[in-house]
PDB file of C-alpha atoms in Angstrom:
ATOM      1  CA  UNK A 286      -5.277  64.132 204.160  1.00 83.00           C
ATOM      2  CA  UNK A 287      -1.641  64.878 205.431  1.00 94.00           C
ATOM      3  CA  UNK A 288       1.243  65.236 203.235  1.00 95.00           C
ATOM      4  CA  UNK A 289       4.724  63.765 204.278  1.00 96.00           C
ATOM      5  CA  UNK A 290       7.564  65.459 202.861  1.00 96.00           C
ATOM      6  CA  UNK A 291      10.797  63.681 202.760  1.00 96.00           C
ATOM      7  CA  UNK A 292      14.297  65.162 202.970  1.00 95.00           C
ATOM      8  CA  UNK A 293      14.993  65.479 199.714  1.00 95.00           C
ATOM      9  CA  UNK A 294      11.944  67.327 198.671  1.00 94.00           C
ATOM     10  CA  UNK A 295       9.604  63.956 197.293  1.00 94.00           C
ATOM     11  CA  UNK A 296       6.778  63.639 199.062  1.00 93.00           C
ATOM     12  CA  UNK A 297       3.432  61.099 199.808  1.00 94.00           C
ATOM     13  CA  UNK A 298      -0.061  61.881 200.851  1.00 94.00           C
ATOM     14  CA  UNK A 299      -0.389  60.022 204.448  1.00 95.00           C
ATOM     15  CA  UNK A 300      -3.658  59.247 206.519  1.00 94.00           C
ATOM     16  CA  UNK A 301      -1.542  59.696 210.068  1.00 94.00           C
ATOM     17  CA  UNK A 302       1.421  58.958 212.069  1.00 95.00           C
ATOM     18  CA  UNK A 303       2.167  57.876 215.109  1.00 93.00           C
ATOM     19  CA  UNK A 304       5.716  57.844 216.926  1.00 91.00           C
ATOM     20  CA  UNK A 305       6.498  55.682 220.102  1.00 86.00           C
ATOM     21  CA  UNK A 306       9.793  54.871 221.871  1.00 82.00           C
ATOM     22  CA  UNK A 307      11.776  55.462 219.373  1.00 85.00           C
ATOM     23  CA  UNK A 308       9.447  53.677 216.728  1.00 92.00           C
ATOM     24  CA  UNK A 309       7.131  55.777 213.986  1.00 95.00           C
ATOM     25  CA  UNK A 310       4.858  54.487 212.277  1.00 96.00           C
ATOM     26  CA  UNK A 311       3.166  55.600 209.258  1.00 96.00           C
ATOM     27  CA  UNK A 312      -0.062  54.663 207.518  1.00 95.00           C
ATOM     28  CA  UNK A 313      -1.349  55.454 203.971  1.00 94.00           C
ATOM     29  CA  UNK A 314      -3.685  54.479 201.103  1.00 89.00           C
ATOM     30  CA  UNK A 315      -3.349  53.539 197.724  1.00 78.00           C
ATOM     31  CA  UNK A 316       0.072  52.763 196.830  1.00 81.00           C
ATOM     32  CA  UNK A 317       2.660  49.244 196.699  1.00 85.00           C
ATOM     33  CA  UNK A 318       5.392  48.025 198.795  1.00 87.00           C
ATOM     34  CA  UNK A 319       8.048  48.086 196.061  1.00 90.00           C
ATOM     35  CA  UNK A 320       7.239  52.769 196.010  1.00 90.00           C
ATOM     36  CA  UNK A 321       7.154  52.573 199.644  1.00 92.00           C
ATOM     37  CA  UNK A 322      10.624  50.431 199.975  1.00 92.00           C
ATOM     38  CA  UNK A 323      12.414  52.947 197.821  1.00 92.00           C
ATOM     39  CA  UNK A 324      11.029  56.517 199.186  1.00 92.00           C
ATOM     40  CA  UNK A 325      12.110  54.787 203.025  1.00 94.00           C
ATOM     41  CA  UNK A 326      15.259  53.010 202.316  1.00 94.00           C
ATOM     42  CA  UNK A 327      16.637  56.456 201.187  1.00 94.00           C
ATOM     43  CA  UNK A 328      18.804  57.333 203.895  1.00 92.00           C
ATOM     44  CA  UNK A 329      19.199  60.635 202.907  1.00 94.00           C
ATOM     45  CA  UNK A 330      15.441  61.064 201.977  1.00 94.00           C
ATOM     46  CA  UNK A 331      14.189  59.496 205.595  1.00 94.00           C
ATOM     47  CA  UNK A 332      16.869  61.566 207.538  1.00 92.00           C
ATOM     48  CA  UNK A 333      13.922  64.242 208.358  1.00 93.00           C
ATOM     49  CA  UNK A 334      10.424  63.883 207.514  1.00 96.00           C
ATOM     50  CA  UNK A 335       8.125  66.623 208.263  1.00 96.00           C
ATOM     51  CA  UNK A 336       4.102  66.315 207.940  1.00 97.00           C
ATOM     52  CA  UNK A 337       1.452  69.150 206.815  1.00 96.00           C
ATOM     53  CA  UNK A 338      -1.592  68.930 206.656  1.00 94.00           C
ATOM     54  CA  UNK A 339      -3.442  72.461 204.905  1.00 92.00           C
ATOM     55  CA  UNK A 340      -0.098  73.755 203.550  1.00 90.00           C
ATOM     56  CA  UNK A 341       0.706  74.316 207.796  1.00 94.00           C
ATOM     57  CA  UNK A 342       3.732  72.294 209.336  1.00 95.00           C
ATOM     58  CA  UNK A 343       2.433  69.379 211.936  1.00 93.00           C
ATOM     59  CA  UNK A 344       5.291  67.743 213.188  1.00 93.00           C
ATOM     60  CA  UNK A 345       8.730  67.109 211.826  1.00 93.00           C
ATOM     61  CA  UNK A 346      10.518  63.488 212.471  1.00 92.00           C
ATOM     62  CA  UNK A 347      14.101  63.486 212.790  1.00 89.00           C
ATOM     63  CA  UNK A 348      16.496  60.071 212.371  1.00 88.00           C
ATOM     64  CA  UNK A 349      14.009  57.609 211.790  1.00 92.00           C
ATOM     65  CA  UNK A 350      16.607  55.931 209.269  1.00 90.00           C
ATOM     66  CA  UNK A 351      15.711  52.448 209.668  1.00 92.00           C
ATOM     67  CA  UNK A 352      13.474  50.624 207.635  1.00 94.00           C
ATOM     68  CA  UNK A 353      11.810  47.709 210.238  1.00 94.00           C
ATOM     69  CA  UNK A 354       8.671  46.595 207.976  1.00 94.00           C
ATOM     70  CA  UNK A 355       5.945  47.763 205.885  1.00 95.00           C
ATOM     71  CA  UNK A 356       2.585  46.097 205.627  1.00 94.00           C
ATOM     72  CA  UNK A 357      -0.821  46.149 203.904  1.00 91.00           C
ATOM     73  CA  UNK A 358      -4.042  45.788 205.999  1.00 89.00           C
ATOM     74  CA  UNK A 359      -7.493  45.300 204.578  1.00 86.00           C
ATOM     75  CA  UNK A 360      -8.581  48.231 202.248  1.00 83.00           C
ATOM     76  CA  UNK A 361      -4.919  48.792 200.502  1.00 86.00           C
ATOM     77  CA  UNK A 362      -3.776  50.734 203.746  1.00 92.00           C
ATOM     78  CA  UNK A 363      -0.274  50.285 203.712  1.00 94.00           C
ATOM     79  CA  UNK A 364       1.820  51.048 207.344  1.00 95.00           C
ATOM     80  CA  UNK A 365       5.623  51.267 207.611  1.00 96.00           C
ATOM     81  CA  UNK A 366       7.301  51.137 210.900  1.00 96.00           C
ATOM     82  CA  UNK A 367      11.020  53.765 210.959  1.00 95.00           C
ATOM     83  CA  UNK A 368      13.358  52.870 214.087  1.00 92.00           C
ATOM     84  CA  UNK A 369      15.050  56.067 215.560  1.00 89.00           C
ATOM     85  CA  UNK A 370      18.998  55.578 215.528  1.00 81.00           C
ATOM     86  CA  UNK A 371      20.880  58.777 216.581  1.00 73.00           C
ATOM     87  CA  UNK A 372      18.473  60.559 218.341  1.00 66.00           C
ATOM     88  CA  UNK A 373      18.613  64.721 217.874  1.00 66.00           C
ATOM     89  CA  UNK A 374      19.241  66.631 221.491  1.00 69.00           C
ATOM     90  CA  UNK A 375      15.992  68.339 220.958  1.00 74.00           C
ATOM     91  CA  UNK A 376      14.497  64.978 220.822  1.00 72.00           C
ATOM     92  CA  UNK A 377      16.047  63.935 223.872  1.00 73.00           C
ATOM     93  CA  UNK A 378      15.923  66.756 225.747  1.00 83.00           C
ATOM     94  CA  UNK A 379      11.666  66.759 224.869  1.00 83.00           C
ATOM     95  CA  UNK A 380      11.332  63.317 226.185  1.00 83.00           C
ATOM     96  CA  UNK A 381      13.613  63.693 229.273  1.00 85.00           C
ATOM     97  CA  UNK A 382      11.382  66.508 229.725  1.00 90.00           C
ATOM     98  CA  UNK A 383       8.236  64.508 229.473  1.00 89.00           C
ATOM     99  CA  UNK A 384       9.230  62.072 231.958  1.00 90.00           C
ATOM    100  CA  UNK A 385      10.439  64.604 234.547  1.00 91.00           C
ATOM    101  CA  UNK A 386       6.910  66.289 234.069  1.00 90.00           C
ATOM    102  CA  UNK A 387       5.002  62.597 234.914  1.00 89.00           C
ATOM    103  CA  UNK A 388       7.849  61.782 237.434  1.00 91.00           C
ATOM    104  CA  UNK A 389       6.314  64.819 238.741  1.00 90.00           C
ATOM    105  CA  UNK A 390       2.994  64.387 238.403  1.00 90.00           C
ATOM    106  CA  UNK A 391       3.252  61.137 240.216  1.00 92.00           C
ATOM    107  CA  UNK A 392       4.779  62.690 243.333  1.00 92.00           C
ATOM    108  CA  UNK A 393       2.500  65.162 243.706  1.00 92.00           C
ATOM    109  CA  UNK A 394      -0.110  62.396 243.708  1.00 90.00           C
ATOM    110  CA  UNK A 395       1.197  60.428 246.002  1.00 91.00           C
ATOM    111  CA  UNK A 396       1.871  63.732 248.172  1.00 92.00           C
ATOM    112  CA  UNK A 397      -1.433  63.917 248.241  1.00 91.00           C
ATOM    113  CA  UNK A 398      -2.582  60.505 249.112  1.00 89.00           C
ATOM    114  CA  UNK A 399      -0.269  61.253 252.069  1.00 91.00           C
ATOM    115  CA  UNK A 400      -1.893  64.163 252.964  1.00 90.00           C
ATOM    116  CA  UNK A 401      -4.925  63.103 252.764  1.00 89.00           C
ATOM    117  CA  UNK A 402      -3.767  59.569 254.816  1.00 88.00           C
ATOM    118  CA  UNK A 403      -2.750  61.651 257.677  1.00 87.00           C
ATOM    119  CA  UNK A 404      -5.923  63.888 258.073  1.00 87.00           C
ATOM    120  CA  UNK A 405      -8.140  61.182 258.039  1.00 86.00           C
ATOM    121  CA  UNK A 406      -5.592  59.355 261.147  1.00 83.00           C
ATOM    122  CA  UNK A 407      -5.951  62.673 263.253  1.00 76.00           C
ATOM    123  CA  UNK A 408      -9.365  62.996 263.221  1.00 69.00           C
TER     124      UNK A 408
END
C-alpha cells in the first residue's frame, strides 16, 4: 500500500493515484466520505500531497486545491477527484516539456514516412 501525506503532516494509506490534465485522482479502501471531505477540503492540508510507498518518496502533487467529487465503488473503494488551480512552473515547464518531446516524436515520424515515400517513387 502507498501512503499519502498531506501538507500539514496527516496522512491516509492509498491504493494509487492517477493525475491527468490538470485532474488527480485518488483511490483508497476502507474509510467514509464525511473523513475524506475534511482531510481534502483543507486548503492548506491539499496544497502539496506527496505519496510513498516503502518509507521512499513516489511523486509529490502540487495545487490540487479543489475538491470536484468523491465516490464509493463496489468493495468500499472510495476515489476523490482534486482540480489543479495555480499550476507550479515546474509543473508547467514538465508538461510543456512533454509535449515538445511528442511534438517531436511526431515529426520525426512523419520525416520518415517521407523518406521512405520518396525512395519507394525513385525506384
Amino acid at each position: 500500500m502507498q501512503k499519502l501525506v498531506f501538507n500539514d503532516g496527516k496522512n491516509i494509506e492509498i491504493q494509487s493515484t492517477q493525475s491527468s490534465d490538470g485532474k488527480l485522482y485518488i483511490r483508497m479502501l476502507m474509510t467514509n466520505s464525511e473523513e475524506l471531505k475534511t482531510l481534502f477540503m483543507d486548503e492548506f492540508a491539499v496544497r502539496k500531497m506527496t505519496v510513498y510507498e516503502n518509507d521512499t518518496k513516489i511523486e509529490c502533487y502540487e495545487n490540487y486545491n479543489k475538491l470536484s467529487y468523491i465516490k464509493e465503488e463496489i468493495g468500499s473503494i472510495w476515489e476523490v477527484e482534486m482540480i489543479q488551480e495555480g499550476k507550479d512552473d515546474a509543473t508547467l515547464i514538465a508538461e510543456l516539456t512533454k509535449e515538445l518531446d511528442n511534438a517531436n516524436s511526431q515529426i520525426t515520424a512523419l520525416q520518415l514516412a517521407l523518406v521512405e515515400l520518396y525512395e519507394s517513387k525513385t525506384m
